[in-house]
Amino acid sequence: MAKKSKMDRGLDSLFFDNSIDEVTRSDSKSEKNDDGENGISTVRISLIEPDKNQPRSEFDEDALNELAENIRQHGVLQPILVRPLDNGGYKIVAGERRWRAARLAGLDEIPVYIKELTDLEAAEISLIENIQRKDLTPLEEATAYQTLMETYGLTQQQVAEAVGRSRSAVANSIRLLSLSESVQEMLRDQKLTEGHAKVLAGVADKDTQEKLATECIENGWTVRELEKAIAALETNKKAEKKIKRTITNPMYTEFEIRVNQATDKLRVSLSEDKKGGSKLDVKFSSDVDVDKILNALAELLMNC
């Protein structure tokens, strides 16, 4: 039998299996068990509050209304996970969508699984649950990973192990947060796919990100076509840089050739700027007597 990941094992112990969009037909005794069996109780909805730091921030209204109607007919058959608060209430760890739908359905009470959890454990479980249900947008997932790292001092590897992902997957997700606000908005609006966004995250300049993102949407580029456009842009930048370094003074060219051909222990490069100034770059090998060269160069410069 294949070994389950930490993500699978963690939630198996907390949730029943789903069969009707987060609502299951289970034994009513398990749903109404208030004597502590299985850790499941029925709690007034007014005593439960959502976690403002939970990864998911967007809830589809049509889907919520559909789930609310399902709950009116069948009740909340899968308990939500909560942890107790000092004021006697409870905070949602996983299942906020069911809680919202239950309120829309007019329920006064909801079945809950009460569990004592640390802030870190609650954050990990909430993120894992949302990932398994594919409820998070790419940016919500990236923000959740970043929050785990910043709030609890976790490394990318530790976050990856906690949620059952590879370190590279976590790293690539977090890179989405380096996108400009306008490009992030394009991703939220699903004008760009997550694949497009991850490619654009590799472009350092935000103005360039936005220009490429706009062209990508207007031209309907695939991810591969976007990669080609970025590669072409980099090639053009290198060509422009080479053109800008074109030397007009023939003495500069002769100097470079004479020195660079005479020795392989140092390389020199002369360039001109737009204001007519000149710049000399010298790269020394590790076995060069740098002090000797600098002293000789100092003597020459002082006599200029």
XYZ file of C-alpha atoms in Angstrom, residues 25-155:
131
model
C -25.003 11.293 4.367
C -23.678 9.993 7.670
C -25.152 8.477 10.816
C -27.313 11.083 12.607
C -26.053 9.831 15.975
C -22.534 10.873 15.019
C -23.824 14.297 13.947
C -25.745 14.970 17.174
C -23.361 13.389 19.628
C -22.974 15.926 22.472
C -21.462 13.580 25.045
C -17.976 13.920 23.591
C -17.869 10.718 21.530
C -15.648 11.158 18.474
C -15.024 14.746 19.631
C -18.150 15.938 17.776
C -20.644 18.378 19.337
C -23.491 20.629 18.244
C -22.725 24.306 18.851
C -24.750 27.479 18.334
C -23.609 29.289 15.206
C -23.509 32.575 17.135
C -20.669 31.168 19.281
C -18.495 30.452 16.254
C -16.340 33.016 14.480
C -14.229 32.761 11.323
C -10.458 33.087 11.380
C -9.569 36.410 9.753
C -6.129 34.975 8.950
C -7.406 31.903 7.128
C -5.950 31.457 3.604
C -9.222 31.722 1.720
C -10.636 35.226 1.246
C -12.974 34.762 -1.731
C -16.228 32.788 -1.619
C -18.383 32.224 -4.701
C -21.871 33.502 -3.858
C -23.679 31.167 -6.280
C -21.843 28.145 -4.866
C -22.640 29.275 -1.314
C -26.338 29.620 -2.114
C -26.332 26.175 -3.724
C -24.694 24.666 -0.641
C -27.150 26.548 1.624
C -30.083 24.969 -0.228
C -28.459 21.549 0.136
C -28.069 22.190 3.871
C -31.741 23.189 4.184
C -32.671 19.782 2.813
C -30.093 17.564 4.509
C -28.505 19.592 7.304
C -24.758 19.974 7.838
C -23.713 16.362 7.775
C -19.952 16.933 7.889
C -18.766 18.723 11.061
C -16.558 21.769 10.733
C -13.291 21.892 12.679
C -13.037 24.532 15.431
C -10.793 25.278 18.362
C -11.989 26.713 21.685
C -11.429 30.372 22.624
C -10.876 31.809 26.085
C -14.197 33.701 25.908
C -16.190 30.484 25.605
C -16.621 30.726 21.862
C -14.931 28.871 19.029
C -12.786 29.835 16.042
C -13.087 28.032 12.712
C -10.026 26.080 11.609
C -11.572 24.343 8.588
C -15.065 24.489 7.124
C -15.843 28.216 6.912
C -17.756 27.654 3.680
C -20.138 25.238 5.436
C -20.508 27.682 8.328
C -21.392 30.541 5.951
C -23.861 28.349 4.060
C -25.459 27.153 7.321
C -26.068 30.778 8.315
C -27.624 31.458 4.907
C -29.820 28.400 5.419
C -31.073 29.850 8.707
C -29.601 27.212 11.024
C -29.072 28.078 14.682
C -26.674 25.219 15.396
C -23.981 23.355 13.504
C -22.038 20.128 14.183
C -18.415 20.797 15.049
C -15.263 18.854 15.775
C -13.617 20.640 18.720
C -9.850 20.290 18.944
C -7.197 22.057 20.993
C -4.632 23.386 18.510
C -1.713 25.796 18.555
C -1.779 28.770 16.186
C 0.714 27.007 13.917
C -1.242 23.733 13.872
C -4.451 25.609 13.082
C -2.773 27.548 10.266
C -1.308 24.374 8.749
C -4.603 22.442 8.900
C -6.586 25.336 7.424
C -4.131 25.624 4.535
C -4.043 21.863 3.938
C -7.835 21.601 3.913
C -8.164 24.392 1.378
C -5.427 22.926 -0.827
C -7.065 19.490 -0.828
C -10.404 20.975 -1.828
C -8.714 23.197 -4.437
C -10.508 26.155 -2.855
C -7.617 28.626 -2.939
C -6.695 30.966 -5.749
C -2.982 30.903 -6.678
C -2.391 34.182 -4.853
C -4.242 33.024 -1.733
C -2.078 29.911 -1.629
C 1.106 31.948 -2.122
C 0.090 34.386 0.620
C -0.655 31.500 2.996
C 2.796 29.997 2.440
C 4.417 33.388 2.981
C 2.400 33.925 6.172
C 3.518 30.583 7.595
C 7.130 31.559 6.955
C 6.917 35.108 8.301
C 4.637 34.457 11.287
C 6.101 31.181 12.498
C 9.641 31.395 11.153
C 9.317 28.330 8.933
C 11.604 27.681 5.982
